[in-house]
mmCIF file of N, CA and C in Angstrom:
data_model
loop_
_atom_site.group_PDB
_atom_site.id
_atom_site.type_symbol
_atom_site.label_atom_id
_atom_site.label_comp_id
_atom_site.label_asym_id
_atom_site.label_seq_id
_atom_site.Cartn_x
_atom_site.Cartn_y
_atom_site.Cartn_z
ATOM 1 N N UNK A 11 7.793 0.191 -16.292
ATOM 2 C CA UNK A 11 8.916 -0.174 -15.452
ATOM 3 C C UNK A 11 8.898 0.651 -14.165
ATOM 4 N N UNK A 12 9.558 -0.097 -13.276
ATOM 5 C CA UNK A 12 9.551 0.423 -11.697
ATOM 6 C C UNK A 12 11.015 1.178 -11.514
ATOM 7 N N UNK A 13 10.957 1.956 -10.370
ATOM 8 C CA UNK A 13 12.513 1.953 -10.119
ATOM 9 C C UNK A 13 12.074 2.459 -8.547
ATOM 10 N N UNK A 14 13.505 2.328 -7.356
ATOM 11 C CA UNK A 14 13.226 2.477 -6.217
ATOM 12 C C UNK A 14 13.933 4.089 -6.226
ATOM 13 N N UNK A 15 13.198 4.550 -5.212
ATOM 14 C CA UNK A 15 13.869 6.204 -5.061
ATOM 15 C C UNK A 15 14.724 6.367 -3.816
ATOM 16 N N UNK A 16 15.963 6.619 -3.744
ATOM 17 C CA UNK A 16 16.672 6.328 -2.495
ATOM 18 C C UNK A 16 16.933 7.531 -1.980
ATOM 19 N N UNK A 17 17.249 9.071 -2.274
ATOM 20 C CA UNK A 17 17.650 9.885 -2.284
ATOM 21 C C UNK A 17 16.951 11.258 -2.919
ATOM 22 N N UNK A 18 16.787 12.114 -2.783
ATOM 23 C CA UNK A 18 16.700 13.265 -3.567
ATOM 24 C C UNK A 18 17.669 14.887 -2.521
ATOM 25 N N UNK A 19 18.785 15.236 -3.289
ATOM 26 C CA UNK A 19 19.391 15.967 -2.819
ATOM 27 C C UNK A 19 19.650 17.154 -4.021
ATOM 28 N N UNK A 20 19.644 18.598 -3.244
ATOM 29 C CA UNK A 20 19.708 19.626 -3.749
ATOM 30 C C UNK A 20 21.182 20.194 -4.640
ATOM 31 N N UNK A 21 22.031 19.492 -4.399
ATOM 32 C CA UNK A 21 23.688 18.951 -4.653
ATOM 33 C C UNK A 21 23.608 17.639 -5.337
ATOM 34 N N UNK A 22 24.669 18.173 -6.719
ATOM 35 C CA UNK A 22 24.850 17.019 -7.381
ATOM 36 C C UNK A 22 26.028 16.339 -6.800
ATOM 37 N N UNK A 23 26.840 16.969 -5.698
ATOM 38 C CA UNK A 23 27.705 16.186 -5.060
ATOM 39 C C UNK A 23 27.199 15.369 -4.083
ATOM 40 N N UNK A 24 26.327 15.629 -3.629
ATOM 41 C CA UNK A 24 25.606 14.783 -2.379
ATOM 42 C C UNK A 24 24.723 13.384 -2.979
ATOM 43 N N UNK A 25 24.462 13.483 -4.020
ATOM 44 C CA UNK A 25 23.991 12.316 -4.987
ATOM 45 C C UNK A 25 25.275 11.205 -5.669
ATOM 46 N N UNK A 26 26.137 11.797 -5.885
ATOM 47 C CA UNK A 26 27.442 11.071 -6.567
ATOM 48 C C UNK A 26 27.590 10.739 -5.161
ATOM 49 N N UNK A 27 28.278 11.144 -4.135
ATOM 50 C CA UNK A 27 28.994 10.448 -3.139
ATOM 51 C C UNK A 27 28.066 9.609 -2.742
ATOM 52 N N UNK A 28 26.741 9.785 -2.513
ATOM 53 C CA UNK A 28 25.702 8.769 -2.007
ATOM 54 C C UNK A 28 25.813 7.486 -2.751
ATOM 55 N N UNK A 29 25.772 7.588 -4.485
ATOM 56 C CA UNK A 29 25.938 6.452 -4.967
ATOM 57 C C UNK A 29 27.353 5.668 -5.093
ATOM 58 N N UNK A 30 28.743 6.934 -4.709
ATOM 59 C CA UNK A 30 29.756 6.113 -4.754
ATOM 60 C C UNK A 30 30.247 5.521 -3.202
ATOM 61 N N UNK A 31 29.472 5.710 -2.376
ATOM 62 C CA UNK A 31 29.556 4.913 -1.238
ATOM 63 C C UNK A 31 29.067 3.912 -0.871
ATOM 64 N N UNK A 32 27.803 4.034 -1.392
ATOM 65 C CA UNK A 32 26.858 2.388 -1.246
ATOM 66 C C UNK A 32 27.406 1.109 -1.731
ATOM 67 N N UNK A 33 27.488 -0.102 -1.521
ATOM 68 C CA UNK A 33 27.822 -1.267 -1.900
ATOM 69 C C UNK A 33 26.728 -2.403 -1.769
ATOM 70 N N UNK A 34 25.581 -2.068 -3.169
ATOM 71 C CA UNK A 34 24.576 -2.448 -2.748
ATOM 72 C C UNK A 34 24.316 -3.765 -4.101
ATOM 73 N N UNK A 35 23.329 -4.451 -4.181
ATOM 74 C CA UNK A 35 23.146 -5.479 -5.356
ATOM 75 C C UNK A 35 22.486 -4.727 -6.881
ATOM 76 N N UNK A 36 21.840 -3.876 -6.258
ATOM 77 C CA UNK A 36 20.713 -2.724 -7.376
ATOM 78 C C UNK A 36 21.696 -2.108 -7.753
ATOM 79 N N UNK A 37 21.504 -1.832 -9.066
ATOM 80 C CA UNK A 37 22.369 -0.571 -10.060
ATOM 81 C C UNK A 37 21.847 0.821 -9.480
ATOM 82 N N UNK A 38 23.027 1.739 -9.376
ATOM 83 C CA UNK A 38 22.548 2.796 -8.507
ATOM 84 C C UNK A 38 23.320 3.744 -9.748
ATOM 85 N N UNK A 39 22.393 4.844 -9.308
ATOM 86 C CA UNK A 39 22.493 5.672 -9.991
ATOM 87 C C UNK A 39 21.990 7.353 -10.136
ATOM 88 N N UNK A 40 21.731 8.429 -10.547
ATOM 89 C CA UNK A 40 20.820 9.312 -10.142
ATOM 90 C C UNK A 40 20.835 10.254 -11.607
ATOM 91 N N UNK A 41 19.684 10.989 -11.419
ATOM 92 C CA UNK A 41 19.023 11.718 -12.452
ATOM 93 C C UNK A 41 19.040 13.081 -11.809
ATOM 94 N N UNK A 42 19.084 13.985 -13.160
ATOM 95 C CA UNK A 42 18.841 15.533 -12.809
ATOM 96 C C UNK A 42 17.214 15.993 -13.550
ATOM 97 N N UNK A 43 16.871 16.218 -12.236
ATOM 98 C CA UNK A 43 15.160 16.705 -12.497
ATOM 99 C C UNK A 43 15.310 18.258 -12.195
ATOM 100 N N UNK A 44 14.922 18.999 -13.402
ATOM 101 C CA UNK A 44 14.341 20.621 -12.851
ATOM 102 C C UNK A 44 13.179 20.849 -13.467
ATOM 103 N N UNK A 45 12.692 21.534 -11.963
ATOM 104 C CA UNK A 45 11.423 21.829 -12.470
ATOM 105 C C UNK A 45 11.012 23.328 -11.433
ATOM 106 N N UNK A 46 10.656 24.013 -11.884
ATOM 107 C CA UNK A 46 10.237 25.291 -11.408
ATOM 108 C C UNK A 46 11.512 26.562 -10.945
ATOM 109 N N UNK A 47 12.209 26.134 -12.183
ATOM 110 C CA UNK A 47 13.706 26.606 -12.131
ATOM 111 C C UNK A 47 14.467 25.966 -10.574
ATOM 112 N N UNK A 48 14.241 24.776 -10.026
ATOM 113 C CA UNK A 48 14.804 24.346 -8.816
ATOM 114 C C UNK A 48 15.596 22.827 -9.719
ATOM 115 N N UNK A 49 16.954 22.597 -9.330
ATOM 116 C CA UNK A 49 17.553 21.516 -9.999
ATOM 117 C C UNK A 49 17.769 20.792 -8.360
ATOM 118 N N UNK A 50 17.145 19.416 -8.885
ATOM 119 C CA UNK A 50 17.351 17.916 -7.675
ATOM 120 C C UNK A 50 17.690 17.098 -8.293
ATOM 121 N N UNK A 51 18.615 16.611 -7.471
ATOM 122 C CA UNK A 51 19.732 14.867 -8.025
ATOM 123 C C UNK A 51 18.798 13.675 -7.342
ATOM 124 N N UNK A 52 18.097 13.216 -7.849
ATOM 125 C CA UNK A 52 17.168 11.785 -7.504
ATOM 126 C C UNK A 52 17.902 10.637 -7.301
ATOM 127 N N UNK A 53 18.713 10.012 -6.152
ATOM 128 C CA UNK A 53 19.142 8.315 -7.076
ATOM 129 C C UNK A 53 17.911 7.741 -6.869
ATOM 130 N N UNK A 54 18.622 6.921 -7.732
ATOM 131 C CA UNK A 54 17.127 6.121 -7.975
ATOM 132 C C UNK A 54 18.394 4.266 -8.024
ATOM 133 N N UNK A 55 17.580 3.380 -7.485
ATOM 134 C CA UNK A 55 17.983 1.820 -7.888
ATOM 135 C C UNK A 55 17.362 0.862 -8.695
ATOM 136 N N UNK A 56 18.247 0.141 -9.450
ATOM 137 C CA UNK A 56 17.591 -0.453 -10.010
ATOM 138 C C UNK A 56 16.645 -0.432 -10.929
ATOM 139 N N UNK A 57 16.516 -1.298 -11.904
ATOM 140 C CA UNK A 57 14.630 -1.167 -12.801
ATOM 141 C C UNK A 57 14.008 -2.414 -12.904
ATOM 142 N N UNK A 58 12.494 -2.576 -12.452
ATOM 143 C CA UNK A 58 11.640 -3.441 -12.234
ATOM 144 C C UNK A 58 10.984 -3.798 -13.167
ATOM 145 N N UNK A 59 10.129 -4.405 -13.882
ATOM 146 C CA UNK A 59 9.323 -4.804 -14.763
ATOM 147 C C UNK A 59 8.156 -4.955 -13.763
ATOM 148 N N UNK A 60 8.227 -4.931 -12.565
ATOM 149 C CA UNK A 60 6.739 -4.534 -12.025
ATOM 150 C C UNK A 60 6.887 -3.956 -10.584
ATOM 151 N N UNK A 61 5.610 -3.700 -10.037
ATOM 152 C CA UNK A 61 5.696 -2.718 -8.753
ATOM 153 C C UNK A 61 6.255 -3.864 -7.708
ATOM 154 N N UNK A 62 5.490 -4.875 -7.949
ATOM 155 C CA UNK A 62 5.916 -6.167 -6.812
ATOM 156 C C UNK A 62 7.448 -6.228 -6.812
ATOM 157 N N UNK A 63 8.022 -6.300 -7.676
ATOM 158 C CA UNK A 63 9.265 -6.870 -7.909
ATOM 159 C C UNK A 63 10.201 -5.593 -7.473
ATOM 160 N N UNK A 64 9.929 -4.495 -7.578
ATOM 161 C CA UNK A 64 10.320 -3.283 -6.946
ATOM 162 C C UNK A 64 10.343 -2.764 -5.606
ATOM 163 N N UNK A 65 8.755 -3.829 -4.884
ATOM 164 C CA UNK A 65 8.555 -3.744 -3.567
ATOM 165 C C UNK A 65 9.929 -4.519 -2.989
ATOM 166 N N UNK A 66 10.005 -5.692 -3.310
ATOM 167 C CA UNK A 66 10.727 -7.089 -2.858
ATOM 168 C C UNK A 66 12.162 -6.587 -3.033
ATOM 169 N N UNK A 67 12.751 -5.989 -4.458
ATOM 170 C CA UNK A 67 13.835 -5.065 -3.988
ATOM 171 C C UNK A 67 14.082 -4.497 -3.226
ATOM 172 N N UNK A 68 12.964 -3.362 -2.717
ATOM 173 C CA UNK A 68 13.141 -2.479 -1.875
ATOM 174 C C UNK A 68 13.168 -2.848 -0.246
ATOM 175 N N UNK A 69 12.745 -4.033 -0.133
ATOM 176 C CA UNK A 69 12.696 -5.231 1.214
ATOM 177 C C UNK A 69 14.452 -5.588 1.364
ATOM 178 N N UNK A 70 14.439 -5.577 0.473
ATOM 179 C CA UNK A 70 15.831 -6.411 0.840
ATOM 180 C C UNK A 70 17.005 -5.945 0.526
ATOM 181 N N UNK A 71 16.984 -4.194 0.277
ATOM 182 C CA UNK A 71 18.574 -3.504 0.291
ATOM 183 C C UNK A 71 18.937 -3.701 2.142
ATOM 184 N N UNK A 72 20.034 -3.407 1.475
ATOM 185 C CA UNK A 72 20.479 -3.029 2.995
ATOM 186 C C UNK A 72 19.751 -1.575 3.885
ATOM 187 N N UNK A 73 19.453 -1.993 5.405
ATOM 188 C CA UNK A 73 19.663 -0.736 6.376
ATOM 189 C C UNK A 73 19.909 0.705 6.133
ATOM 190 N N UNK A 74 21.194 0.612 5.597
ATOM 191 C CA UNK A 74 22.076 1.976 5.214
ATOM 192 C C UNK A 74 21.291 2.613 4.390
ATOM 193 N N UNK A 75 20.598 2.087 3.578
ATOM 194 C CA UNK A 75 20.063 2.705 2.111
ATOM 195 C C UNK A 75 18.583 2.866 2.143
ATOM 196 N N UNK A 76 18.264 1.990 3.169
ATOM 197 C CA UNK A 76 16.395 1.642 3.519
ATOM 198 C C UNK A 76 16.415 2.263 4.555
ATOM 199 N N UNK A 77 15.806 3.851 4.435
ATOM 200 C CA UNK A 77 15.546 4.196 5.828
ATOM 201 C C UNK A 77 14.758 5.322 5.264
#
């Protein structure tokens, strides 16, 4: 499975407000990754069953979120 990466912020507040501001079609959401004792909030959109179908998502969010 695919997923699109929209974000990675050092603040788990900067990840929540990111996803509670967007008004997008993809399920948004974000993950806590640590690794090298450093903690990052990832959102991530959506899940694909393939890379294509992840590309074509990623074509067609909005501006705000695609940059």
């Amino acid at each position: 499975y695919f997923t699109i990466q929209l974000l990675t912020a050092s603040q788990e507040k900067t990840a929540s407000q990111f996803v509670a501001s967007r008004r997008v079609d993809a399920d948004l959401g974000y993950v806590t990754v640590t690794k090298n004792g450093n903690t990052r909030y990832t959102v991530l959109a959506g899940v694909y069953p393939t890379s294509r179908q992840a590309q074509t998502a990623l074509q067609a969010l909005p501006a705000e979120v695609n940059n």
